[in-house]
Coordinates of C-alpha atoms in Angstrom, one line a residue:
Chain A
X1 CA -22.1 -15.2 -30.5
X2 CA -22.8 -11.6 -31.4
X3 CA -23.6 -9.7 -28.2
X4 CA -25.5 -6.4 -28.6
X5 CA -28.1 -4.4 -26.7
X6 CA -31.7 -5.0 -27.9
X7 CA -30.8 -8.4 -29.4
X8 CA -28.9 -10.3 -26.7
X9 CA -30.9 -11.4 -23.7
X10 CA -29.0 -11.1 -20.4
X11 CA -29.7 -13.0 -17.2
X12 CA -28.6 -11.8 -13.8
X13 CA -28.4 -13.8 -10.5
X14 CA -27.8 -12.0 -7.2
X15 CA -29.0 -8.5 -6.4
X16 CA -26.9 -7.4 -3.4
X17 CA -25.2 -4.0 -3.3
X18 CA -22.8 -4.9 -6.1
X19 CA -25.1 -7.0 -8.3
X20 CA -27.9 -4.4 -8.3
X21 CA -25.7 -1.6 -9.5
X22 CA -24.0 -3.8 -12.1
X23 CA -27.3 -5.2 -13.5
X24 CA -28.7 -1.7 -13.7
X25 CA -25.9 -0.7 -16.0
X26 CA -26.8 -3.6 -18.4
X27 CA -30.4 -2.5 -18.4
X28 CA -29.4 1.1 -19.1
X29 CA -27.2 -0.1 -21.9
X30 CA -30.3 -1.6 -23.5
X31 CA -30.0 -5.3 -22.7
X32 CA -33.2 -7.1 -22.0
X33 CA -32.5 -8.5 -18.5
X34 CA -34.1 -11.3 -16.5
X35 CA -33.2 -11.4 -12.8
X36 CA -33.3 -13.9 -9.9
X37 CA -32.3 -13.3 -6.3
X38 CA -32.8 -15.4 -3.2
X39 CA -34.5 -12.4 -1.6
X40 CA -37.0 -11.2 -4.2
X41 CA -37.5 -7.8 -2.6
X42 CA -33.9 -6.9 -3.4
X43 CA -34.7 -7.2 -7.1
X44 CA -37.6 -4.8 -6.9
X45 CA -35.7 -1.7 -8.1
X46 CA -34.3 -3.6 -11.1
X47 CA -37.8 -4.8 -12.0
X48 CA -39.1 -1.3 -11.8
X49 CA -36.4 -0.3 -14.2
X50 CA -37.6 -2.9 -16.7
X51 CA -36.1 -6.3 -15.7
X52 CA -38.1 -9.5 -15.8
X53 CA -38.3 -11.9 -12.8
X54 CA -37.6 -15.6 -13.0
X55 CA -38.1 -18.1 -10.1
X56 CA -34.7 -19.8 -10.2
X57 CA -31.2 -19.6 -11.7
X58 CA -32.4 -22.4 -14.1
X59 CA -35.3 -20.4 -15.3
X60 CA -33.1 -17.3 -15.8
X61 CA -30.8 -19.3 -17.9
X62 CA -33.7 -20.7 -20.0
X63 CA -34.7 -17.1 -20.9
X64 CA -31.2 -15.7 -21.5
X65 CA -28.3 -15.8 -24.0
X66 CA -25.7 -14.7 -21.4
X67 CA -26.0 -15.3 -17.7
X68 CA -24.1 -13.3 -15.0
X69 CA -24.0 -14.2 -11.3
X70 CA -22.6 -12.3 -8.3
X71 CA -23.6 -14.0 -5.1
X72 CA -21.9 -14.5 -1.6
X73 CA -19.8 -17.4 -0.8
X74 CA -18.4 -20.3 -2.9
X75 CA -21.2 -22.6 -1.7
X76 CA -23.7 -20.0 -3.2
X77 CA -21.7 -20.1 -6.4
X78 CA -21.9 -23.9 -6.5
X79 CA -25.6 -23.9 -5.9
X80 CA -26.3 -21.1 -8.4
X81 CA -24.3 -22.8 -11.2
X82 CA -24.2 -26.5 -10.5
X83 CA -27.3 -27.0 -8.2
X84 CA -30.5 -28.8 -9.2
X85 CA -32.2 -25.6 -10.1
X86 CA -29.0 -24.1 -11.2
X87 CA -27.8 -22.1 -14.2
X88 CA -26.2 -25.0 -16.1
X89 CA -29.4 -27.0 -15.8
X90 CA -31.2 -24.3 -17.9
X91 CA -28.5 -23.7 -20.5
X92 CA -28.4 -24.7 -24.1
X93 CA -25.3 -25.1 -26.3
X94 CA -23.8 -21.7 -27.3
X95 CA -24.7 -19.8 -24.2
X96 CA -22.1 -18.0 -22.1
X97 CA -22.3 -17.9 -18.3
X98 CA -20.1 -15.7 -16.1
X99 CA -19.4 -15.8 -12.3
X100 CA -18.5 -12.4 -11.0
X101 CA -18.4 -13.5 -7.3
X102 CA -15.0 -13.6 -5.7
X103 CA -14.8 -17.3 -5.3
X104 CA -12.5 -20.4 -5.5
X105 CA -10.3 -20.7 -8.6
X106 CA -10.7 -24.5 -8.4
X107 CA -14.5 -24.0 -8.5
X108 CA -14.2 -21.7 -11.5
X109 CA -12.3 -24.5 -13.3
X110 CA -14.9 -27.1 -12.3
X111 CA -17.8 -24.9 -13.6
X112 CA -15.9 -24.3 -16.8
X113 CA -15.5 -28.1 -17.3
X114 CA -19.1 -28.9 -16.6
X115 CA -20.2 -26.1 -18.8
X116 CA -18.0 -27.3 -21.7
X117 CA -19.7 -30.7 -21.5
X118 CA -23.0 -29.0 -22.3
X119 CA -21.5 -26.8 -25.1
X120 CA -21.6 -23.8 -22.8
X121 CA -18.7 -21.4 -22.1
X122 CA -18.2 -20.4 -18.5
X123 CA -16.0 -17.4 -17.5
X124 CA -14.8 -16.3 -14.1
X125 CA -14.8 -12.5 -13.8
X126 CA -14.5 -11.2 -10.2
X127 CA -14.3 -7.4 -9.8
X128 CA -12.7 -4.8 -7.6
X129 CA -13.7 -1.3 -7.0
X130 CA -16.4 -1.8 -4.4
X131 CA -19.9 -0.4 -4.2
X132 CA -18.7 3.0 -5.6
X133 CA -17.1 1.4 -8.6
X134 CA -20.2 -0.7 -9.2
X135 CA -22.4 2.4 -9.1
X136 CA -20.2 4.4 -11.3
X137 CA -19.5 1.6 -13.8
X138 CA -15.7 1.9 -13.1
X139 CA -15.0 -1.6 -11.8
X140 CA -11.8 -3.5 -12.6
X141 CA -13.0 -6.8 -14.1
X142 CA -10.5 -9.7 -14.0
X143 CA -11.5 -12.4 -16.4
X144 CA -10.5 -16.1 -16.8
X145 CA -11.7 -18.4 -19.5
X146 CA -12.2 -18.6 -23.3
X147 CA -10.8 -15.7 -25.2
X148 CA -13.5 -15.6 -27.9
X149 CA -16.3 -15.5 -25.2
X150 CA -14.3 -12.7 -23.4
X151 CA -14.2 -10.7 -26.6
X152 CA -17.8 -11.3 -27.4
X153 CA -18.9 -9.9 -24.1
X154 CA -17.2 -6.6 -24.7
X155 CA -20.4 -4.5 -24.6
X156 CA -21.4 -6.0 -21.3
X157 CA -18.0 -5.5 -19.7
X158 CA -17.9 -1.9 -20.9
X159 CA -21.2 -1.2 -19.2
X160 CA -19.9 -2.3 -15.8
X161 CA -16.2 -1.5 -15.7
X162 CA -13.4 0.5 -17.1
X163 CA -10.4 -1.8 -16.5
X164 CA -11.2 -5.0 -18.2
X165 CA -8.4 -7.6 -18.6
X166 CA -8.4 -11.3 -19.6
X167 CA -5.9 -12.9 -17.3
X168 CA -5.8 -16.4 -18.8
X169 CA -7.9 -19.6 -18.8
X170 CA -10.6 -20.7 -16.4
X171 CA -9.7 -19.7 -12.8
X172 CA -7.2 -16.9 -13.9
X173 CA -9.7 -14.2 -13.0
X174 CA -10.2 -15.6 -9.5
X175 CA -6.4 -16.0 -9.1
X176 CA -5.9 -12.4 -10.1
X177 CA -8.6 -11.3 -7.5
X178 CA -6.6 -13.3 -4.9
X179 CA -3.5 -11.2 -5.8
X180 CA -5.6 -8.1 -5.4
X181 CA -6.9 -9.2 -1.9
X182 CA -3.4 -10.3 -0.8
X183 CA -2.2 -6.8 -1.6
X184 CA -5.1 -5.1 0.3
X185 CA -4.8 -7.4 3.3
X186 CA -1.2 -6.8 4.2
X187 CA -1.2 -3.2 3.4
X188 CA -4.2 -2.7 5.7
X189 CA -2.1 -3.9 8.6
X190 CA 0.5 -1.3 7.7
X191 CA -2.1 1.5 7.4
X192 CA -3.6 0.7 10.8
X193 CA -0.3 0.1 12.6
X194 CA 1.1 3.4 11.2
X195 CA -1.9 5.3 12.5
X196 CA -1.7 3.7 15.9
X197 CA 2.0 4.6 16.0
X198 CA 1.3 8.2 15.1
X199 CA -1.4 8.5 17.6
X200 CA 0.7 7.0 20.4
X201 CA 3.6 9.3 19.5
X202 CA 1.3 12.3 20.0
X203 CA 1.1 13.3 16.4
X204 CA -1.9 15.0 14.7
X205 CA -2.9 12.2 12.2
X206 CA -4.4 14.5 9.6
X207 CA -1.2 16.5 9.5
X208 CA 0.8 13.2 9.3
X209 CA -1.2 12.2 6.2
X210 CA -0.2 15.4 4.5
X211 CA 3.5 14.2 4.8
X212 CA 3.2 10.6 4.0
X213 CA 0.2 10.0 1.7
X214 CA 1.6 11.1 -1.6
X215 CA 5.1 9.5 -1.5
X216 CA 6.7 6.0 -1.3
X217 CA 4.4 5.1 1.6
X218 CA 1.2 6.1 -0.3
X219 CA -1.6 3.7 -1.2
X220 CA -5.2 3.8 -2.2
X221 CA -6.1 2.4 1.3
X222 CA -4.1 5.1 3.1
X223 CA -5.7 7.9 1.1
X224 CA -9.3 6.6 1.1
X225 CA -9.6 4.6 4.4
X226 CA -7.0 6.4 6.5
X227 CA -9.3 9.5 6.9
X228 CA -12.3 7.3 7.7
X229 CA -10.3 5.6 10.5
X230 CA -9.3 9.0 11.9
X231 CA -12.9 10.0 11.9
X232 CA -13.9 6.7 13.7
X233 CA -15.9 5.7 10.6
X234 CA -15.9 1.9 10.4
X235 CA -19.0 1.4 8.2
X236 CA -18.7 -0.9 5.2
X237 CA -17.4 -0.4 2.2
X238 CA -16.5 -4.0 2.1
X239 CA -17.5 -6.4 4.8
X240 CA -14.9 -8.0 7.1
X241 CA -16.6 -11.4 6.8
X242 CA -16.4 -11.4 3.0
X243 CA -12.7 -10.3 3.2
X244 CA -12.0 -13.2 5.6
X245 CA -13.6 -15.6 3.0
X246 CA -11.3 -14.2 0.3
X247 CA -8.1 -14.5 2.4
X248 CA -9.1 -18.0 3.3
X249 CA -9.3 -18.9 -0.4
X250 CA -6.0 -17.2 -1.2
X251 CA -4.2 -19.0 1.6
X252 CA -5.6 -22.4 0.7
X253 CA -4.7 -22.0 -3.0
X254 CA -1.2 -20.8 -2.0
X255 CA -0.6 -23.6 0.5
X256 CA -1.8 -26.2 -2.1
X257 CA 0.9 -24.8 -4.4
X258 CA 3.6 -25.1 -1.7
X259 CA 3.7 -21.4 -1.0
X260 CA 3.9 -19.9 2.5
X261 CA 2.5 -16.4 2.9
X262 CA 3.2 -15.2 6.4
X263 CA 1.9 -11.7 5.9
X264 CA -1.4 -12.8 4.5
X265 CA -1.7 -15.4 7.3
X266 CA -1.1 -12.8 9.9
X267 CA -3.7 -10.5 8.3
X268 CA -6.3 -13.3 8.2
X269 CA -5.7 -14.0 11.9
X270 CA -6.1 -10.4 12.9
X271 CA -9.3 -10.2 10.8
X272 CA -10.6 -13.3 12.6
X273 CA -9.9 -11.6 15.9
X274 CA -11.8 -8.5 14.6
X275 CA -14.7 -10.7 13.6
X276 CA -14.6 -12.4 17.0
X277 CA -14.9 -9.0 18.6
X278 CA -18.3 -8.5 16.8
X279 CA -17.1 -6.7 13.6
X280 CA -17.9 -9.2 10.9
X281 CA -20.2 -6.7 9.3
X282 CA -17.9 -3.7 9.7
X283 CA -15.8 -2.3 6.9
X284 CA -12.3 -3.7 6.4
X285 CA -10.7 -0.5 7.8
X286 CA -12.1 -1.7 11.2
X287 CA -8.9 -3.8 11.4
X288 CA -7.5 -0.9 13.4
X289 CA -9.8 -1.8 16.3
X290 CA -8.4 -5.3 16.6
X291 CA -4.8 -4.0 16.5
X292 CA -5.7 -1.3 19.0
X293 CA -7.3 -3.9 21.3
X294 CA -4.0 -5.8 21.4
X295 CA -2.5 -2.9 23.3
X296 CA -5.6 -2.2 25.3
X297 CA -6.2 1.0 23.4
X298 CA -9.8 2.3 22.9
X299 CA -9.5 4.1 19.6
X300 CA -12.9 5.7 19.4
X301 CA -12.5 7.2 22.9
X302 CA -8.9 8.4 22.3
X303 CA -9.7 12.1 22.1
X304 CA -11.8 12.2 25.3
Chain B
X1 CA 16.8 35.0 11.9
X2 CA 16.2 36.1 8.3
X3 CA 17.3 33.3 6.0
X4 CA 18.1 34.2 2.4
X5 CA 20.5 33.2 -0.3
X6 CA 23.6 35.3 -0.6
X7 CA 23.3 36.4 3.1
X8 CA 22.8 33.2 5.1
X9 CA 25.8 30.9 5.4
X10 CA 24.8 27.2 5.3
X11 CA 26.7 24.3 6.6
X12 CA 26.3 20.7 5.4
X13 CA 27.4 17.5 7.2
X14 CA 27.2 14.2 5.2
X15 CA 27.6 13.8 1.5
X16 CA 26.2 10.4 0.7
X17 CA 23.7 9.9 -2.2
X18 CA 21.0 11.9 -0.5
X19 CA 23.1 14.6 1.1
X20 CA 25.1 15.4 -2.0
X21 CA 21.9 16.1 -4.0
X22 CA 20.3 18.0 -1.2
X23 CA 23.3 20.2 -0.6
X24 CA 23.7 20.9 -4.3
X25 CA 20.2 22.4 -4.4
X26 CA 21.2 24.8 -1.6
X27 CA 24.3 25.8 -3.6
X28 CA 22.2 26.3 -6.7
X29 CA 19.7 28.4 -4.8
X30 CA 22.6 30.8 -4.0
X31 CA 23.5 29.8 -0.4
X32 CA 27.2 30.0 0.5
X33 CA 27.8 26.4 1.7
X34 CA 30.5 24.8 3.9
X35 CA 30.7 21.0 3.9
X36 CA 32.1 18.2 5.9
X37 CA 32.0 14.5 5.2
X38 CA 33.8 11.6 6.9
X39 CA 35.0 10.6 3.4
X40 CA 36.4 13.9 1.9
X41 CA 36.3 12.5 -1.7
X42 CA 32.5 12.3 -1.5
X43 CA 32.4 16.0 -1.1
X44 CA 34.5 16.7 -4.2
X45 CA 31.6 17.4 -6.6
X46 CA 30.1 19.9 -4.1
X47 CA 33.4 21.7 -3.7
X48 CA 33.8 21.9 -7.5
X49 CA 30.3 23.5 -7.5
X50 CA 31.5 26.2 -5.1
X51 CA 31.2 24.7 -1.6
X52 CA 34.0 25.3 1.0
X53 CA 35.5 22.4 3.0
X54 CA 35.8 22.3 6.8
X55 CA 37.6 19.7 8.8
X56 CA 34.9 18.8 11.3
X57 CA 31.3 19.3 12.1
X58 CA 32.4 21.9 14.7
X59 CA 34.3 23.9 12.2
X60 CA 31.4 23.8 9.8
X61 CA 29.2 25.2 12.5
X62 CA 31.7 27.9 13.3
X63 CA 31.5 29.1 9.7
X64 CA 27.7 28.8 9.2
X65 CA 24.4 30.4 10.3
X66 CA 22.4 27.2 9.7
X67 CA 23.8 23.7 9.8
X68 CA 22.2 20.7 8.2
X69 CA 23.2 17.0 8.6
X70 CA 22.2 13.8 7.0
X71 CA 24.4 10.9 8.0
X72 CA 23.9 7.2 8.5
X73 CA 22.9 5.8 11.9
X74 CA 21.8 7.3 15.2
X75 CA 25.3 6.8 16.5
X76 CA 26.6 9.0 13.7
X77 CA 24.0 11.6 14.4
X78 CA 25.1 11.7 18.1
X79 CA 28.7 12.1 17.1
X80 CA 28.0 14.8 14.5
X81 CA 25.8 16.9 16.9
X82 CA 27.0 16.1 20.4
X83 CA 30.5 14.7 19.9
X84 CA 33.7 16.5 21.0
X85 CA 34.2 17.9 17.5
X86 CA 30.5 18.1 16.9
X87 CA 28.1 20.7 15.6
X88 CA 26.9 22.1 19.0
X89 CA 30.5 22.7 20.1
X90 CA 30.9 25.1 17.2
X91 CA 27.5 26.9 17.6
X92 CA 26.8 30.4 18.9
X93 CA 23.4 31.6 20.2
X94 CA 20.9 32.2 17.5
X95 CA 22.0 29.5 15.1
X96 CA 19.7 26.8 13.8
X97 CA 20.8 23.2 13.4
X98 CA 18.8 20.6 11.5
X99 CA 19.2 16.8 11.5
X100 CA 17.7 15.3 8.3
X101 CA 18.9 11.8 9.0
X102 CA 16.2 9.2 9.8
X103 CA 17.1 8.7 13.5
X104 CA 15.7 8.2 16.9
X105 CA 12.9 10.6 18.1
X106 CA 14.4 10.5 21.6
X107 CA 17.8 11.5 20.3
X108 CA 16.1 14.4 18.4
X109 CA 14.6 15.6 21.7
X110 CA 18.0 15.2 23.5
X111 CA 19.8 17.3 20.8
X112 CA 17.0 19.9 20.9
X113 CA 17.5 20.2 24.7
X114 CA 21.2 20.5 24.6
X115 CA 21.0 23.0 21.8
X116 CA 18.5 25.1 23.7
X117 CA 21.0 25.4 26.6
X118 CA 23.4 27.1 24.2
X119 CA 20.7 29.4 22.8
X120 CA 20.6 27.3 19.6
X121 CA 17.4 25.9 17.9
X122 CA 17.6 22.2 16.7
X123 CA 15.1 20.8 14.3
X124 CA 14.6 17.2 13.2
X125 CA 13.6 17.0 9.6
X126 CA 13.9 13.5 8.0
X127 CA 12.8 13.1 4.4
X128 CA 11.2 10.6 2.1
X129 CA 11.3 10.4 -1.6
X130 CA 14.6 8.6 -2.0
X131 CA 17.6 9.4 -4.3
X132 CA 15.2 10.5 -7.1
X133 CA 13.4 12.9 -4.8
X134 CA 16.7 14.3 -3.6
X135 CA 18.0 14.8 -7.1
X136 CA 14.8 16.4 -8.3
X137 CA 14.2 18.5 -5.2
X138 CA 10.8 16.9 -4.6
X139 CA 11.4 15.4 -1.2
X140 CA 8.7 15.2 1.5
X141 CA 10.3 16.9 4.6
X142 CA 8.8 16.1 8.0
X143 CA 9.8 18.6 10.6
X144 CA 9.8 18.6 14.3
X145 CA 10.8 21.5 16.5
X146 CA 10.4 25.3 17.0
X147 CA 7.8 26.8 14.7
X148 CA 9.6 30.1 14.1
X149 CA 12.8 28.3 13.1
X150 CA 10.8 26.1 10.8
X151 CA 9.3 29.2 9.1
X152 CA 12.6 30.9 8.9
X153 CA 14.1 28.0 7.0
X154 CA 11.4 28.2 4.3
X155 CA 13.9 29.1 1.4
X156 CA 16.1 26.1 2.3
X157 CA 13.2 23.6 2.5
X158 CA 11.8 24.9 -0.8
X159 CA 15.2 24.2 -2.5
X160 CA 15.1 20.5 -1.4
X161 CA 11.5 19.4 -1.2
X162 CA 7.9 20.0 -2.3
X163 CA 6.0 18.6 0.6
X164 CA 7.1 20.4 3.7
X165 CA 5.1 20.0 6.9
X166 CA 5.9 20.8 10.5
X167 CA 4.5 17.9 12.5
X168 CA 5.0 19.3 16.0
X169 CA 7.8 19.8 18.6
X170 CA 11.2 18.1 18.8
X171 CA 11.0 14.5 17.6
X172 CA 7.8 14.9 15.7
X173 CA 9.6 14.9 12.4
X174 CA 11.2 11.6 13.3
X175 CA 8.0 10.1 14.6
X176 CA 6.3 11.0 11.3
X177 CA 9.1 9.3 9.4
X178 CA 8.5 6.2 11.5
X179 CA 4.8 6.3 10.4
X180 CA 6.1 6.5 6.8
X181 CA 8.4 3.5 7.3
X182 CA 5.8 1.4 9.0
X183 CA 3.5 2.0 6.0
X184 CA 6.2 0.9 3.6
X185 CA 7.4 -2.1 5.6
X186 CA 4.1 -3.9 5.8
X187 CA 2.9 -3.0 2.4
X188 CA 6.1 -4.4 0.9
X189 CA 5.2 -7.8 2.4
X190 CA 1.9 -7.6 0.6
X191 CA 3.5 -6.6 -2.7
X192 CA 6.0 -9.5 -2.6
X193 CA 3.5 -12.1 -1.4
X194 CA 1.0 -11.0 -4.1
X195 CA 3.6 -11.4 -6.8
X196 CA 4.6 -14.8 -5.4
X197 CA 1.0 -15.9 -5.4
X198 CA 0.4 -14.7 -8.9
X199 CA 3.5 -16.5 -10.2
X200 CA 2.7 -19.8 -8.5
X201 CA -0.9 -19.5 -9.8
X202 CA 0.6 -19.4 -13.3
X203 CA -0.4 -15.8 -14.1
X204 CA 1.5 -13.3 -16.3
X205 CA 2.5 -10.8 -13.7
X206 CA 2.6 -7.7 -16.0
X207 CA -0.9 -8.5 -17.1
X208 CA -1.9 -8.9 -13.4
X209 CA -0.5 -5.4 -12.6
X210 CA -2.8 -4.0 -15.3
X211 CA -5.8 -5.3 -13.3
X212 CA -4.7 -4.5 -9.8
X213 CA -2.4 -1.5 -9.8
X214 CA -4.9 1.3 -10.1
X215 CA -7.6 0.2 -7.7
X216 CA -8.1 -0.4 -4.0
X217 CA -5.0 -2.7 -4.0
X218 CA -2.8 0.1 -5.6
X219 CA 0.2 1.7 -3.9
X220 CA 3.3 3.5 -4.8
X221 CA 5.4 0.4 -4.0
X222 CA 3.3 -1.8 -6.3
X223 CA 3.5 0.6 -9.2
X224 CA 7.2 1.5 -8.8
X225 CA 8.8 -1.6 -7.3
X226 CA 6.5 -4.3 -8.6
X227 CA 7.8 -4.0 -12.2
X228 CA 11.4 -4.0 -10.9
X229 CA 10.8 -7.2 -9.0
X230 CA 9.2 -8.8 -12.1
X231 CA 12.4 -7.8 -14.0
X232 CA 14.6 -9.3 -11.3
X233 CA 16.0 -5.8 -10.5
X234 CA 16.9 -5.8 -6.8
X235 CA 19.4 -2.8 -6.9
X236 CA 19.0 -0.1 -4.3
X237 CA 16.9 2.5 -4.3
X238 CA 16.9 2.3 -0.5
X239 CA 19.3 -0.1 1.3
X240 CA 17.8 -3.1 3.2
X241 CA 20.3 -2.4 6.1
X242 CA 19.1 1.2 6.5
X243 CA 15.4 0.1 6.4
X244 CA 16.2 -2.4 9.2
X245 CA 17.6 0.4 11.2
X246 CA 14.4 2.4 10.7
X247 CA 12.1 -0.5 11.6
X248 CA 14.1 -1.1 14.7
X249 CA 13.7 2.5 15.9
X250 CA 9.9 2.4 15.2
X251 CA 9.5 -0.9 17.1
X252 CA 11.5 0.4 20.0
X253 CA 9.5 3.6 20.2
X254 CA 6.2 1.8 19.8
X255 CA 7.0 -0.8 22.5
X256 CA 8.2 1.9 24.9
X257 CA 4.7 3.4 24.5
X258 CA 3.0 0.1 25.2
X259 CA 2.1 -0.5 21.6
X260 CA 2.4 -3.9 19.9
X261 CA 2.9 -3.8 16.1
X262 CA 2.8 -7.4 14.9
X263 CA 2.9 -6.5 11.2
X264 CA 5.9 -4.3 11.5
X265 CA 7.6 -6.9 13.7
X266 CA 7.1 -9.5 11.0
X267 CA 8.4 -7.2 8.4
X268 CA 11.6 -6.5 10.4
X269 CA 12.2 -10.2 10.9
X270 CA 11.8 -11.0 7.2
X271 CA 14.2 -8.2 6.4
X272 CA 16.6 -9.6 9.0
X273 CA 16.4 -12.9 7.1
X274 CA 17.0 -11.1 3.9
X275 CA 20.1 -9.4 5.3
X276 CA 21.3 -12.8 6.7
X277 CA 21.0 -14.1 3.1
X278 CA 23.5 -11.4 2.0
X279 CA 21.2 -8.7 0.8
X280 CA 21.9 -5.9 3.3
X281 CA 23.0 -3.6 0.4
X282 CA 20.2 -4.6 -1.9
X283 CA 17.1 -2.5 -2.4
X284 CA 14.0 -2.9 -0.2
X285 CA 12.1 -4.7 -3.0
X286 CA 14.5 -7.6 -2.5
X287 CA 12.2 -8.7 0.3
X288 CA 10.7 -10.9 -2.4
X289 CA 13.8 -13.1 -2.3
X290 CA 13.5 -13.8 1.4
X291 CA 9.8 -14.6 1.1
X292 CA 10.5 -16.9 -2.0
X293 CA 13.2 -18.7 -0.1
X294 CA 10.7 -19.6 2.6
X295 CA 9.0 -21.8 0.0
X296 CA 12.3 -22.9 -1.6
X297 CA 11.5 -20.9 -4.7
X298 CA 14.3 -19.4 -6.8
X299 CA 12.7 -16.3 -8.2
X300 CA 15.4 -15.1 -10.5
X301 CA 15.5 -18.6 -12.2
X302 CA 11.7 -18.9 -12.4
X303 CA 11.4 -18.5 -16.2
X304 CA 14.1 -21.0 -17.1

C-alpha cells in the first residue's frame, strides 16, 4: 500500500485527550479522516476541522484504507477491533489497522492473527509522551507487527511522533510500552520518597532539586513532576487509574513468563492505595500522597 | 578568611579514587596542599604533583588553613575528625574543616558542634558525580553549615565541581546526599526490572532503549548504566557496599523522623542480597543480577 495525504483515507476510533490531538495532526497533514467515538461530542472539534463522522468502528473501517484506534482499556480495544460492530468486521483485504492504546501484548497478537485471516495487517503502536507530546506531535511510538506495513505508514507516524521505532512482531510495541511503564512506576516511588525525606529533614526542596536534578539521580520524572509535587499540583497528566491498568498488564505478562518484579509490584500496590484514597483521576505524581499517608503526613498542609 | 591559591594552605585526608582526583584539582589550582591517607602509597601521585605528606590528620590540620576529608564510612569520618590524632586536635581558631564523605547527618552536626567549641567552622559537603565527575571537576557539591565559610571556600569548590549549592546548616549537605541516593536506589530497581521484562518478552534491548530513553521513562541511570547492563558490564563506578552504607543512613534518618520509605527499604534489601551473592565490590548496576536470580535467570548467559 502506498500511503500519502490526499489519496489515503484514514479512520480514527477514540477521541479522548490523546486521540483528538493525534487525529488532528493527520487531518493537518492532509489525510481525509473519518472518526468514531463513543461520545460523539468529543469528536466535534475534529469534525469542525474537516473530519467525517461514522456510526461505528465497522463503518469507519468501511470508509478507510488505514484505521487507527486509541481507546481506554483492553476490553475497549477488544470491542473496537473484534466486536460485532468492530473494525475487522468492516475491513477488506489489504487494509492496515493500528491499535495505539496501551493494552495487552497477548490481545495485540490475537488481533494480528484474526486480521491476517481476513488479509488485513494489524499493528500495535502504543505511545509515550503524554498529552503534551500528542499536541506537539512529538510522541514516542513503539510499533509491533509487519515490517512492510510499518514502513508504509511512515507519513502517518511522522505526523504524530518524532521517535518512531519498530520493536518486532505483533505485541512487541505493547511489550516495549510495558518496559516504559515499569521504568516510570518504580522511579516515581523514588521521586516521592526522596521529596518526603528532604521535607522531613527540613530541607528546602527547590534548593535540593538544584543539587540533584542534573546528575546521576536525575530523571524526566524528577525534573518535570518534582516541581509540581512541591507546588501541591496533582492534576493529571496521566491518570492514576490508567497507570494501574498498565502496571497490571506488565505484572501479568511478567509473571506468565516466570519473572518476579518486586519493585513494580510494590508500585502497583501503592498506586492501588492511592486510588482507594480517592485519587484514581489524579495525575501519577499524586503517588506522593499515598506515601505521605503511610507516615500520617499531610503534604498539602505541610507549610502551614 | 580570605581563601586564595598561593596564600591559603589546604589539607587533604583520604586519597581513594574520589579524593585523589579532587585533591589534584586543588593542587592544579595553585593551593599548597598537605595530604594524609591511611595507605601512604595511595598519596604517591599527589606527592609527585607537589603535595606534602603529614603523618596524621592532626598534623595535616596543624599545617593547613582549610582541611578537607573524604574517607570511607562514618566510623572513618569520626576517627579522622574527632579521634585522638584527628583533625580537630590540630586545629586553631579560624580554621575551616570540610567533610566530603557521604556520612551521617547527625555526625556532621556533632562535628560542627565540637568544631565550634574550638572556634573552628566545620562544613559537610558530600558530592555526587562519581569517579568521572571527580576527574573532570564536574561534581555536584551539596553543602551544609555556616554561610560565610561556604562563600569563603568558593575557589576550592570551583576547582572540584560545577554544581555547588549550600543546602542549609550543619547536616543539610548530608541530608541532600541522602535525597540523591534515595532517588538513585529506587530508580535502579526500575531500570533493572524493565530490562529483565524486555528480555523475557523477547525484545532487543538496545532497540527498546531507542524508544524509552528520551521520554517520560528516561533517567541518567537508564541512559548511562542501561547500556552497561546490556553488555554484561558490572564493574564499578560506585561500589555496592558503599551504596548499602548510604541507604542504611538514609533509612535510619528517615525512620528516626517517623517516615516510612518502603521503596528505599526494598532497594536496600535487594542490594543486601546482591552483596550476599558476592557483589559487594561490583558497581551499583549489578542490582540486575540479584533481581535476575529471584527468577532463576542467568543474565550473563542469556544469549548463549
